[in-house]
mmCIF file of C-alpha atoms and ligand atoms in Angstrom:
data_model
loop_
_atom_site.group_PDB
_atom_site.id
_atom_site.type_symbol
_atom_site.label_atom_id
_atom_site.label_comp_id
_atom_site.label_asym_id
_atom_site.label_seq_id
_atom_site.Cartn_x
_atom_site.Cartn_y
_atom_site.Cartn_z
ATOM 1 C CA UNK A 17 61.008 104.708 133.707
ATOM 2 C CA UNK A 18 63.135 107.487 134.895
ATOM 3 C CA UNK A 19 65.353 109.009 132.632
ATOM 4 C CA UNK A 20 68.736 109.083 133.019
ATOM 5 C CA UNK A 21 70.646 112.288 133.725
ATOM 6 C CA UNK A 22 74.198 112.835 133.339
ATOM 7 C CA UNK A 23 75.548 115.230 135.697
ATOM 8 C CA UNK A 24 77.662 118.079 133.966
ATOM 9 C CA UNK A 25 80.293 119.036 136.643
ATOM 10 C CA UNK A 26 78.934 122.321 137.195
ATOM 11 C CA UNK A 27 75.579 120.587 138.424
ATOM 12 C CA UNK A 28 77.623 119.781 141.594
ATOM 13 C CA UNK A 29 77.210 121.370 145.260
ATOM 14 C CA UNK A 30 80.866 120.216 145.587
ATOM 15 C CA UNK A 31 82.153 121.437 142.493
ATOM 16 C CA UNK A 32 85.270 122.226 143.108
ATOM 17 C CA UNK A 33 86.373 118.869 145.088
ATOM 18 C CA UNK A 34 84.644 116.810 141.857
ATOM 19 C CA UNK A 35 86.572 118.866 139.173
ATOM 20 C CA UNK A 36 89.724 118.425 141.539
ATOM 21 C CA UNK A 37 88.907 114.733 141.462
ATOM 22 C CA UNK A 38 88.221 114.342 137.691
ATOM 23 C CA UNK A 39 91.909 115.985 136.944
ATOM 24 C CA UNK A 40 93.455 113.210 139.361
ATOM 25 C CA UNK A 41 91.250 110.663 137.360
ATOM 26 C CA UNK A 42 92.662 111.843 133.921
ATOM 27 C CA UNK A 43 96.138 112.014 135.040
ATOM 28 C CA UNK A 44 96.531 107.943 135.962
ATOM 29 C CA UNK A 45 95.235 107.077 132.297
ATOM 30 C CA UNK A 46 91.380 106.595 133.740
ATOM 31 C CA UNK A 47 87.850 108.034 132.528
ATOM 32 C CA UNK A 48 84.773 108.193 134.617
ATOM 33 C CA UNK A 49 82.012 105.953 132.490
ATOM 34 C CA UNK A 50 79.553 107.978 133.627
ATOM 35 C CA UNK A 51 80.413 111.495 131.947
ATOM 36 C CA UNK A 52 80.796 109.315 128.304
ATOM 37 C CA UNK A 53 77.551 110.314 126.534
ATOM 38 C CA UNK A 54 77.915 108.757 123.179
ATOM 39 C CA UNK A 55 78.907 105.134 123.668
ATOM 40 C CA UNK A 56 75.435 103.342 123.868
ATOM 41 C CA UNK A 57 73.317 104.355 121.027
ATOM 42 C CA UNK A 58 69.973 102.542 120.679
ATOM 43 C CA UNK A 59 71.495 101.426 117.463
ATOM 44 C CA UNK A 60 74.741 100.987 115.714
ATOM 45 C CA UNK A 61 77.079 104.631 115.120
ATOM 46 C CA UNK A 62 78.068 103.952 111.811
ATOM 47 C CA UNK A 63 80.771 105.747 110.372
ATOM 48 C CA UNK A 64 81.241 104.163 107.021
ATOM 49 C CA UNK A 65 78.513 105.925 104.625
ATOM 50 C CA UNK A 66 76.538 104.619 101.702
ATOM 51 C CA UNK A 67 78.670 105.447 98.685
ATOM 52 C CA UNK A 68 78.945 104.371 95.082
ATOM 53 C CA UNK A 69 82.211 104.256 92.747
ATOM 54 C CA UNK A 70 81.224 104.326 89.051
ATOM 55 C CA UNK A 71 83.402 101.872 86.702
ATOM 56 C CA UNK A 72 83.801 104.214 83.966
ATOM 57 C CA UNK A 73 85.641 106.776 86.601
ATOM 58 C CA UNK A 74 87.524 103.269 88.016
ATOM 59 C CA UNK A 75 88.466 102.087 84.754
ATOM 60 C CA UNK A 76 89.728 105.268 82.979
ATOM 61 C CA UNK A 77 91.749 105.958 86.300
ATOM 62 C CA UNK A 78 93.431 102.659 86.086
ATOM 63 C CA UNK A 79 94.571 102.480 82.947
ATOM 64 C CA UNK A 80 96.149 105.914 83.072
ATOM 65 C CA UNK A 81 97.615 104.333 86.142
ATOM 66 C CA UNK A 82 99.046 101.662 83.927
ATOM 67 C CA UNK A 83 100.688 104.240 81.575
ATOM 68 C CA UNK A 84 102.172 106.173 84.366
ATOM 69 C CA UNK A 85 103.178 104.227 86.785
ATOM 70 C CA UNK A 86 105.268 101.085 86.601
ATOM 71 C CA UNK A 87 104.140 97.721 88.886
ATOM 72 C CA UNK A 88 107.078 98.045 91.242
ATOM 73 C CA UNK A 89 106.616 101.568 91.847
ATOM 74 C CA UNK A 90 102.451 100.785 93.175
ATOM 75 C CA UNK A 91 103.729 98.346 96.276
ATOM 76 C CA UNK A 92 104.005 95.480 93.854
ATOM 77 C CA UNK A 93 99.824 95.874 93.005
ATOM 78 C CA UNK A 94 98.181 98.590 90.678
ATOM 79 C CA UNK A 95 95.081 99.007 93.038
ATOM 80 C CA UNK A 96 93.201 101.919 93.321
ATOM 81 C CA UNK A 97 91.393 101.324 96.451
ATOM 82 C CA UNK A 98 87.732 102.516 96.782
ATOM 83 C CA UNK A 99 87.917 104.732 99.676
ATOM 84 C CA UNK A 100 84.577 105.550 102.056
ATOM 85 C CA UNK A 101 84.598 109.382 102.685
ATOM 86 C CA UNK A 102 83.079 108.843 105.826
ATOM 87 C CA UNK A 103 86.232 106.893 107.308
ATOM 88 C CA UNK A 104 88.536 110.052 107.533
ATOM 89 C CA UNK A 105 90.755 109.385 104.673
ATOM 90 C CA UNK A 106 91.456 105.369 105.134
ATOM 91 C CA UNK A 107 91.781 103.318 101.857
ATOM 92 C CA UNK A 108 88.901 101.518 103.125
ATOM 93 C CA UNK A 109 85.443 100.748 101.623
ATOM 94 C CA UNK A 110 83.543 99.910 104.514
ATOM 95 C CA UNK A 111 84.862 99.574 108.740
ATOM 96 C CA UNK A 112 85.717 95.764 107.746
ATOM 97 C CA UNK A 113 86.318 95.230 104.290
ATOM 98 C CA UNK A 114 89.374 96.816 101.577
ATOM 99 C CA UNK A 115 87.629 96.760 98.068
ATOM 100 C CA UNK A 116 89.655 97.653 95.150
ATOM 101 C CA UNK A 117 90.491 97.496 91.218
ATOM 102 C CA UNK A 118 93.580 96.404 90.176
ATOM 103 C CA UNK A 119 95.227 96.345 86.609
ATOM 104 C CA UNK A 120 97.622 94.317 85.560
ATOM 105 C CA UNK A 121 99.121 95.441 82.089
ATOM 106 C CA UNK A 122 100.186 92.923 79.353
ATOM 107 C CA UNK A 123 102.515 91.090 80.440
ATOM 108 C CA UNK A 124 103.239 92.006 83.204
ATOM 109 C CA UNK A 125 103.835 90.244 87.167
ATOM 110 C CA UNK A 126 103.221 90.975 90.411
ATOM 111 C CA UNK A 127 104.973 89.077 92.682
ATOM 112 C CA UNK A 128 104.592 87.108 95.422
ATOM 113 C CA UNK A 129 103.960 87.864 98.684
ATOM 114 C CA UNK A 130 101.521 86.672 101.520
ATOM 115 C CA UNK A 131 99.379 88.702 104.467
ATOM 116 C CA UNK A 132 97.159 87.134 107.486
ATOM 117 C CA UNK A 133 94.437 89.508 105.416
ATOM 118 C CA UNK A 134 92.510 87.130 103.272
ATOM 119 C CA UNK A 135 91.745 88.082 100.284
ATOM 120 C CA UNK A 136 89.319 87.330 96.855
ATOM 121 C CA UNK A 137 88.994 88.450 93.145
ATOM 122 C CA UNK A 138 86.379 88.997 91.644
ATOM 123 C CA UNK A 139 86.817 89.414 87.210
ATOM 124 C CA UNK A 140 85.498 92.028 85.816
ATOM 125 C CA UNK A 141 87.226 92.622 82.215
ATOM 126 C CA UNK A 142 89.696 90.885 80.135
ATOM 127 C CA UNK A 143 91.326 87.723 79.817
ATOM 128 C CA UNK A 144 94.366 85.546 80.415
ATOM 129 C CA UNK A 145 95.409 86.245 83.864
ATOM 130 C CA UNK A 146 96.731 83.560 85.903
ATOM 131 C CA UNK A 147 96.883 84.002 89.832
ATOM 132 C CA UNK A 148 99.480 81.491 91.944
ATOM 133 C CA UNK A 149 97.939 80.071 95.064
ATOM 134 C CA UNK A 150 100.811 78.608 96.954
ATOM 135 C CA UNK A 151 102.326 77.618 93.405
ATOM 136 C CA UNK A 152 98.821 76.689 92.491
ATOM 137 C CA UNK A 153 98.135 78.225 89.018
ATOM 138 C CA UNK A 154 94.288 79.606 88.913
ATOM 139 C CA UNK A 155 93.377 80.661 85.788
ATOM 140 C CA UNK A 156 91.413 84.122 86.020
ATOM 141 C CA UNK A 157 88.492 84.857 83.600
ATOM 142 C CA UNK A 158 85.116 87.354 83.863
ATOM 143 C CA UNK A 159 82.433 86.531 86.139
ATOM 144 C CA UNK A 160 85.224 84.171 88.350
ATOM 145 C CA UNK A 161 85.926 83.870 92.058
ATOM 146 C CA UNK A 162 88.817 83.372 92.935
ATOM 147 C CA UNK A 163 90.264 83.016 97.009
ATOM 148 C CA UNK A 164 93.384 83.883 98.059
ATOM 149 C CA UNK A 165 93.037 82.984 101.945
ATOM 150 C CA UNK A 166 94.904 84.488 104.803
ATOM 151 C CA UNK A 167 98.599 83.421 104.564
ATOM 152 C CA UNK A 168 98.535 81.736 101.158
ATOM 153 C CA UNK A 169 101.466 83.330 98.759
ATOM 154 C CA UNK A 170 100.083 84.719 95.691
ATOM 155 C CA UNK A 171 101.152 86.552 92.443
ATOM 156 C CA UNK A 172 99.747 87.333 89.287
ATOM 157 C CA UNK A 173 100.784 87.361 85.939
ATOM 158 C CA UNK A 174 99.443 88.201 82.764
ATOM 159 C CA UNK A 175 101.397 86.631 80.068
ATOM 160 C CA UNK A 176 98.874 87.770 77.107
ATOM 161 C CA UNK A 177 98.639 91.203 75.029
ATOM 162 C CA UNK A 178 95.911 92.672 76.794
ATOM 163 C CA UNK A 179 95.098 94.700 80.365
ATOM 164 C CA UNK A 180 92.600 93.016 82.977
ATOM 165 C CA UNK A 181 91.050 94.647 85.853
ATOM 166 C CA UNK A 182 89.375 92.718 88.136
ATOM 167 C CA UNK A 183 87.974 93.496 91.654
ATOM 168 C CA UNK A 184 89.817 92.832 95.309
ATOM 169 C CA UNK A 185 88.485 92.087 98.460
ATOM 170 C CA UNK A 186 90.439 92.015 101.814
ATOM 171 C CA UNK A 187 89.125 92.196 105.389
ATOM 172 C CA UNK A 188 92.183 93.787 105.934
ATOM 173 C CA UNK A 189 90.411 96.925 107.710
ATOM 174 C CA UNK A 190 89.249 94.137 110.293
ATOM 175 C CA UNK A 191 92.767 92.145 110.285
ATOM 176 C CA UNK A 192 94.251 95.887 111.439
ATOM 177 C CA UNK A 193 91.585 96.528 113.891
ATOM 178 C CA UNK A 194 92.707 93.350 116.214
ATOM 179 C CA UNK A 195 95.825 94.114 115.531
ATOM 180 C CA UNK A 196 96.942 90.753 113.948
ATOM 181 C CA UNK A 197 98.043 92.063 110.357
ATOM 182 C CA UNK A 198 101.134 90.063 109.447
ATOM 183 C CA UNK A 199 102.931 90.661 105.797
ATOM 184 C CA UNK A 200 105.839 88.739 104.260
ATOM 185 C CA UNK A 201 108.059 89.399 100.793
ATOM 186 C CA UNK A 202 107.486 86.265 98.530
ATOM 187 C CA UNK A 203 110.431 83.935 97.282
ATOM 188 C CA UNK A 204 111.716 84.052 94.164
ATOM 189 C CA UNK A 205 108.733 84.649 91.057
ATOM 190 C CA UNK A 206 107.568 81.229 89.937
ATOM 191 C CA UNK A 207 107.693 81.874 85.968
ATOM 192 C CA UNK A 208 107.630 79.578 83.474
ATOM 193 C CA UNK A 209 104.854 77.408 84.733
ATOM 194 C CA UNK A 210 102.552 75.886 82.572
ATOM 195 C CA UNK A 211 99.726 79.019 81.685
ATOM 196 C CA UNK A 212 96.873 77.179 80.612
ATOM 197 C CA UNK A 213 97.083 74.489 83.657
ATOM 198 C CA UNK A 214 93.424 73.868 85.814
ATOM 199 C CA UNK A 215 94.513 74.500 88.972
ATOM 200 C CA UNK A 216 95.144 71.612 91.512
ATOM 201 C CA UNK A 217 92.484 72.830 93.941
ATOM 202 C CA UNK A 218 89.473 72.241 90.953
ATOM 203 C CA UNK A 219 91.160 69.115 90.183
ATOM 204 C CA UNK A 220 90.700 67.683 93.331
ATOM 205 C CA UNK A 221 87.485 69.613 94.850
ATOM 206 C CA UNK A 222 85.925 70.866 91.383
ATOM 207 C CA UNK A 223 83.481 68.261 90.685
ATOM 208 C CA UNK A 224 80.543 70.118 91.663
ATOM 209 C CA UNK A 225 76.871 68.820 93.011
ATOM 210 C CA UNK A 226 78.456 67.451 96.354
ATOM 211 C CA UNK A 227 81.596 65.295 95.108
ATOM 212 C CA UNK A 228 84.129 65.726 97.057
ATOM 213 C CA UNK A 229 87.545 63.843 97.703
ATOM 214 C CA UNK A 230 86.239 60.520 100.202
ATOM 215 C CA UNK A 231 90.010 60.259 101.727
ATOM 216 C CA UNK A 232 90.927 63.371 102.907
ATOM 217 C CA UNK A 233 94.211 62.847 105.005
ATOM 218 C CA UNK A 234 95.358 66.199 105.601
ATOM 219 C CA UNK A 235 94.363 68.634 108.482
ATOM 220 C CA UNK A 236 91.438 70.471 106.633
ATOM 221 C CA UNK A 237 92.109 74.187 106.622
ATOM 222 C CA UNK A 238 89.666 76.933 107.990
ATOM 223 C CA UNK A 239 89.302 77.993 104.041
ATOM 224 C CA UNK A 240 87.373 76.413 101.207
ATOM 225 C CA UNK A 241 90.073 74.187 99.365
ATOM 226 C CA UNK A 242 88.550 74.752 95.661
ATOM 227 C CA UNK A 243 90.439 78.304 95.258
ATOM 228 C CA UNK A 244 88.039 79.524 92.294
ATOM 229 C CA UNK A 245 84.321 79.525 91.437
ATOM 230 C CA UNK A 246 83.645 79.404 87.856
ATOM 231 C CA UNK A 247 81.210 82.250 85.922
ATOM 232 C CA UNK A 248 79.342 79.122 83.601
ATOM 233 C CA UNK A 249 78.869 76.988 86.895
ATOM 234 C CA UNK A 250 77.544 80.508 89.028
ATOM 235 C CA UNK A 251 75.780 81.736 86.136
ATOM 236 C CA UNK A 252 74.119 78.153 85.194
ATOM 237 C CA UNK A 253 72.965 77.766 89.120
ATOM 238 C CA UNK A 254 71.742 81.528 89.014
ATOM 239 C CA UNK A 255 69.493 80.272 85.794
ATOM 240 C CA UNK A 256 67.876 77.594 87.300
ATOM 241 C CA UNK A 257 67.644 78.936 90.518
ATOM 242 C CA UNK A 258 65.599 82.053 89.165
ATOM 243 C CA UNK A 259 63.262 79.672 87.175
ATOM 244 C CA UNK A 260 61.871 78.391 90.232
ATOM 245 C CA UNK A 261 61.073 81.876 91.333
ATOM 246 C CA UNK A 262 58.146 83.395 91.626
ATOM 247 C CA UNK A 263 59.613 86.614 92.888
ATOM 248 C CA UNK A 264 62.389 87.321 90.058
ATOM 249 C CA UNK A 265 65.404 87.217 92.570
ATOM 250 C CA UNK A 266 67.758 84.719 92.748
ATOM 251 C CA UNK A 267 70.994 84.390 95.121
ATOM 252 C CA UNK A 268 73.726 82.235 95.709
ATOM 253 C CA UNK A 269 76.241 81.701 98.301
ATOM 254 C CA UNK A 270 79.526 80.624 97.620
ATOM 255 C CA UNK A 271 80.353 77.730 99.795
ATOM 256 C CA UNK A 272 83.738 75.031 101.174
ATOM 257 C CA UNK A 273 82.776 72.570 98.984
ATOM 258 C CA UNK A 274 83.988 69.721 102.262
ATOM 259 C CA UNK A 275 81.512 71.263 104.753
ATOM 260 C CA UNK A 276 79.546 74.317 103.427
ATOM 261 C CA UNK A 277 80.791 76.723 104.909
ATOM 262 C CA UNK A 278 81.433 80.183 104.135
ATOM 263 C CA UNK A 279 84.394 80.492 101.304
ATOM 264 C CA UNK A 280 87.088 81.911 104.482
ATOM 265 C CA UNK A 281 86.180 82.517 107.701
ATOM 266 C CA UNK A 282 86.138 86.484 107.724
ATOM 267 C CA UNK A 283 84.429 86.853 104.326
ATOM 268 C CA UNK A 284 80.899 85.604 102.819
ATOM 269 C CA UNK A 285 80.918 85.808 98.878
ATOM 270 C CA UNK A 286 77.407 85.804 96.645
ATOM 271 C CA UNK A 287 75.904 86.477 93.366
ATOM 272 C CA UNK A 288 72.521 87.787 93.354
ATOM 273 C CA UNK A 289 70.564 87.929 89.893
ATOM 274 C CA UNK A 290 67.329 90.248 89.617
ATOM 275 C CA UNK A 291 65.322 90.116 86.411
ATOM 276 C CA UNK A 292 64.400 92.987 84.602
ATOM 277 C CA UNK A 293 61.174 94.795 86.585
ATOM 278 C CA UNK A 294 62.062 92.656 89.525
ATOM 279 C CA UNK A 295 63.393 94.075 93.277
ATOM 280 C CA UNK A 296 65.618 92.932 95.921
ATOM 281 C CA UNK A 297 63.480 93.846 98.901
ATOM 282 C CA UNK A 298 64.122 96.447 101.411
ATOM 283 C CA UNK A 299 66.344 94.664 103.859
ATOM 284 C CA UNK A 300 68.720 95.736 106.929
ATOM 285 C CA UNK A 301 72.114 93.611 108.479
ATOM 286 C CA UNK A 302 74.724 93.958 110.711
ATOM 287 C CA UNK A 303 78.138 93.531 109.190
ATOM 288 C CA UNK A 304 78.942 95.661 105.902
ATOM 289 C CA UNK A 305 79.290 94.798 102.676
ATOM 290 C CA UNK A 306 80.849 95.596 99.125
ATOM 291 C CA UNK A 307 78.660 95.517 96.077
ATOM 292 C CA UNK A 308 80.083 95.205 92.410
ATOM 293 C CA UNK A 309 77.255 95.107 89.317
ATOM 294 C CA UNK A 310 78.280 92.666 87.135
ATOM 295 C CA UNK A 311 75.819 93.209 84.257
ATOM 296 C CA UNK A 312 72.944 94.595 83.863
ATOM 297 C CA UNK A 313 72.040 98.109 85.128
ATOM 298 C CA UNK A 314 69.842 99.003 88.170
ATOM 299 C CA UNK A 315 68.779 101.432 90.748
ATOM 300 C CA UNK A 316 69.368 100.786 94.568
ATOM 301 C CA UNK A 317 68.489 102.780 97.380
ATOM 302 C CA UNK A 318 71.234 102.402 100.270
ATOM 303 C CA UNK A 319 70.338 104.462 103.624
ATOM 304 C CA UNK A 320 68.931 107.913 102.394
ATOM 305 C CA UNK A 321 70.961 107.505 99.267
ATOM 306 C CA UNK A 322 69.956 105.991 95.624
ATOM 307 C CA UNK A 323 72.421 105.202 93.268
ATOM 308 C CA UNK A 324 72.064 104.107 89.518
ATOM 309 C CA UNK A 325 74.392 101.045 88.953
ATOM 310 C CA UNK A 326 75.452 100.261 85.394
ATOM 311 C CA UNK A 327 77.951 97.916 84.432
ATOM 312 C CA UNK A 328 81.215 97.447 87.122
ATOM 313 C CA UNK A 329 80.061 99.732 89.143
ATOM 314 C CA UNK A 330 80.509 99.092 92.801
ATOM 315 C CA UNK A 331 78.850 100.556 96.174
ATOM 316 C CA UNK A 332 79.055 99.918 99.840
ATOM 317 C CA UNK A 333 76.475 98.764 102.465
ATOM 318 C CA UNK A 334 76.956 99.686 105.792
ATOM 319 C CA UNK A 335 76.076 97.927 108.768
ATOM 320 C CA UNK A 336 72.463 98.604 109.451
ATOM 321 C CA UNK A 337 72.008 100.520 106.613
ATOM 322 C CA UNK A 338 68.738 99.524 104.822
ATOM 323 C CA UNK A 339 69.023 98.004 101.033
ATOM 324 C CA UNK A 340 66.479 97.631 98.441
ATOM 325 C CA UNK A 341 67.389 97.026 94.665
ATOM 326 C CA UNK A 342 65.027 97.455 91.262
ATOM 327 C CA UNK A 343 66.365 96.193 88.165
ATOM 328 C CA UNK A 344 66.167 98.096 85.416
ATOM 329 C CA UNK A 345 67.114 94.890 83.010
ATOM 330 C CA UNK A 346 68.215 92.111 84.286
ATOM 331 C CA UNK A 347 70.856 92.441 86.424
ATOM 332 C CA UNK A 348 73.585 90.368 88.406
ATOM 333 C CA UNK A 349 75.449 91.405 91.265
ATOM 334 C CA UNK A 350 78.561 89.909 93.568
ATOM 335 C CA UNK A 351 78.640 91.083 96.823
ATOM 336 C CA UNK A 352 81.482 90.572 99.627
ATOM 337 C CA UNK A 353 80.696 91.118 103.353
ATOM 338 C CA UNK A 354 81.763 90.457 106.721
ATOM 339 C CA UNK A 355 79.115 88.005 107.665
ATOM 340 C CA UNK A 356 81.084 84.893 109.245
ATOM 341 C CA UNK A 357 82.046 87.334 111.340
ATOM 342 C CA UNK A 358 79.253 88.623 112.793
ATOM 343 C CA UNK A 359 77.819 84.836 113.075
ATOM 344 C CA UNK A 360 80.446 83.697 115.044
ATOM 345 C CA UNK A 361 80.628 86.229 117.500
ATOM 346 C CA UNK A 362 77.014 86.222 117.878
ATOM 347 C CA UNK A 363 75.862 89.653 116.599
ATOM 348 C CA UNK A 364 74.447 88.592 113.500
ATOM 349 C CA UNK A 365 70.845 90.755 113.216
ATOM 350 C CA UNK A 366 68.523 90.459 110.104
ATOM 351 C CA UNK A 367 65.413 91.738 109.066
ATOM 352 C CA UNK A 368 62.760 92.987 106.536
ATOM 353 C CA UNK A 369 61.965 95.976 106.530
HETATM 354 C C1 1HN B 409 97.135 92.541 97.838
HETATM 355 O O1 1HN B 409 98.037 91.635 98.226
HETATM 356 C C2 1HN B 409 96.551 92.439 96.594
HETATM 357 O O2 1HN B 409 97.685 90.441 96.057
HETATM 358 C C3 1HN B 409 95.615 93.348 96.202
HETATM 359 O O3 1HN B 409 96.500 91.326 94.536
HETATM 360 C C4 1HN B 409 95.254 94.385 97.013
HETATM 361 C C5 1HN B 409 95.496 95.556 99.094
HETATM 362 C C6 1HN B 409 96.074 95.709 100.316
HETATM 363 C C7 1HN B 409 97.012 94.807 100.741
HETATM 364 C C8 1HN B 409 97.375 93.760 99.937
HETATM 365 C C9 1HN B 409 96.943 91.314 95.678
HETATM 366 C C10 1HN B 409 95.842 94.522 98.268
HETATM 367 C C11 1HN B 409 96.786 93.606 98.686
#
């Protein structure tokens, strides 16, 4: 094959007449394809970078955050928003996905609002916070998902004595990169509703092992309708999935209990458990995706980087970036990424490595 050149200006007999031209170009808005060197790599330029936020950092940041600075003071959330050095300053953890920790104090509320960026909890600490979906009360305890899809008001309150931090997860970095980011003040707080409720959404799609509602009249949304994933229903699944292992690696994939589907259509949510000794394998992906180590304590190697993950600790995945995890004891991890994504527009790519 001949390899391609690209012709620096200078290279030209008719220098003068092609620099001439190139000016004329620039000036009506317009670039020449053929003098852009950098725009088709052999593989992805990734600009997001392996990186790893340690939970004792996180948590002793947030809760001086919660002596010092009131909720309506923080944009209605006390998030401290893991930020990827390589992505020039944005609050972002990787080119798609916002991660975060927020802390709500006792008894405290943040109000309502809604955003076209979708959005998920995962508990890490505490106790006794309720989130409202759309007036839906969703009761918020360790090891729980809970989905707050695009356009759905939400607010959280903590009614009890105690702090709780939990992790967030927007694909708000991808909702601002189409430019379809949308954000609207909620109505009045909804207060005074009953705290210890089940929420509607795990009365009616909660029954586990396939049962789902027969009669389902109204239009179906693009999100899963059960709004939170239990930790004794993930953890119990995790168990008996890692019996029938061989390998010591289990994984689940959060699913729309109607069709099985991905839990929103921007975001795919699991829980990986590795026992002790045992290794996720090295592995590459498009798409990135956020990590957070919900017990245990481990060592992965993302990229050229290793990282040692003890409780709450959280680290980032970039596309293309290879992965490969060894747990020290057992260990179980959530991880958020941009997968639907990447399916639907065809550009999913997976392998070993
Ligand atoms: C948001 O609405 C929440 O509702 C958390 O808890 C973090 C980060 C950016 C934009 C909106 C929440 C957020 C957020």
């Amino acid at each position: 094959m001949v390899a391609k050149r690209f012709f620096a200006p200078d290279e030209f007999e008719n220098k003068a007449e092609v620099d001439e031209f190139y000016k004329m170009v620039a000036e009506k808005d317009l670039q020449p394809l053929w003098t852009q060197k950098g725009l088709m790599l052999g593989e992805p330029p990734i600009r997001d970078i392996p990186f790893h936020w340690r939970w004792s950092d996180i948590k002793k940041l947030s809760e001086r955050s919660g002596e010092l600075i009131p909720i309506d003071r923080g944009g209605d959330r006390r998030v401290l928003s893991l930020t990827n050095p390589g992505l020039g300053g944005l609050p972002y953890a990787s080119t798609t996905l916002w991660g975060a920790i927020q802390y709500l104090g006792p008894r405290e509320v943040a109000p309502a609002h809604r955003h076209s960026a979708a959005a998920l909890r995962f508990v890490v600490e505490g106790s006794g916070v309720w989130t409202l979906v759309n007036g839906d009360p969703v009761a918020m305890e360790p090891g729980d998902l809970v989905l707050t899809p695009n356009w759905t008001w939400h607010e959280h309150h903590n009614p009890g004595d105690t702090p709780m931090m939990w992790f967030d997860a927007l694909d708000l970095p991808l909702i601002r990169s189409v430019d379809a980011l949308f954000y609207e003040d909620g109505p009045d707080l909804m207060v005074n509703r009953l705290v210890d409720a089940v929420s509607s959404s795990e009365l009616e799609f909660g029954g586990g092992a396939g049962l789902v509602p027969f009669d389902m009249e109204d239009e179906q949304p693009n999100h899963s309708p059960l709004l939170a994933f239990r930790w004794k229903d993930t953890d119990r699944t995790l168990e008996s999935l890692l019996s029938r292992r061989q390998d010591g690696y289990a994984a689940l994939r959060f699913s729309d209990p109607t069709n099985g589907k991905d839990v929103m259509p921007t975001m795919r949510c699991s829980m990986h458990r590795v026992a002790a000794g045992s290794e996720i394998s090295p592995r590459q992906t498009t798409g990135s995706s956020i990590w957070l180590t919900f017990a245990g304590s481990a060592r992965v190697s993302v990229g050229e980087s290793e990282f040692q993950l003890e409780h709450g600790d959280l680290f980032v995945v970039p596309s293309w970036a290879s992965m490969a995890l060894s747990a020290n004891e057992q260990t179980d991890l959530f991880c958020v990424s941009d997968a639907p994504v990447l399916e639907a527009l065809g550009l999913m790519r997976q392998r070993k490595l």
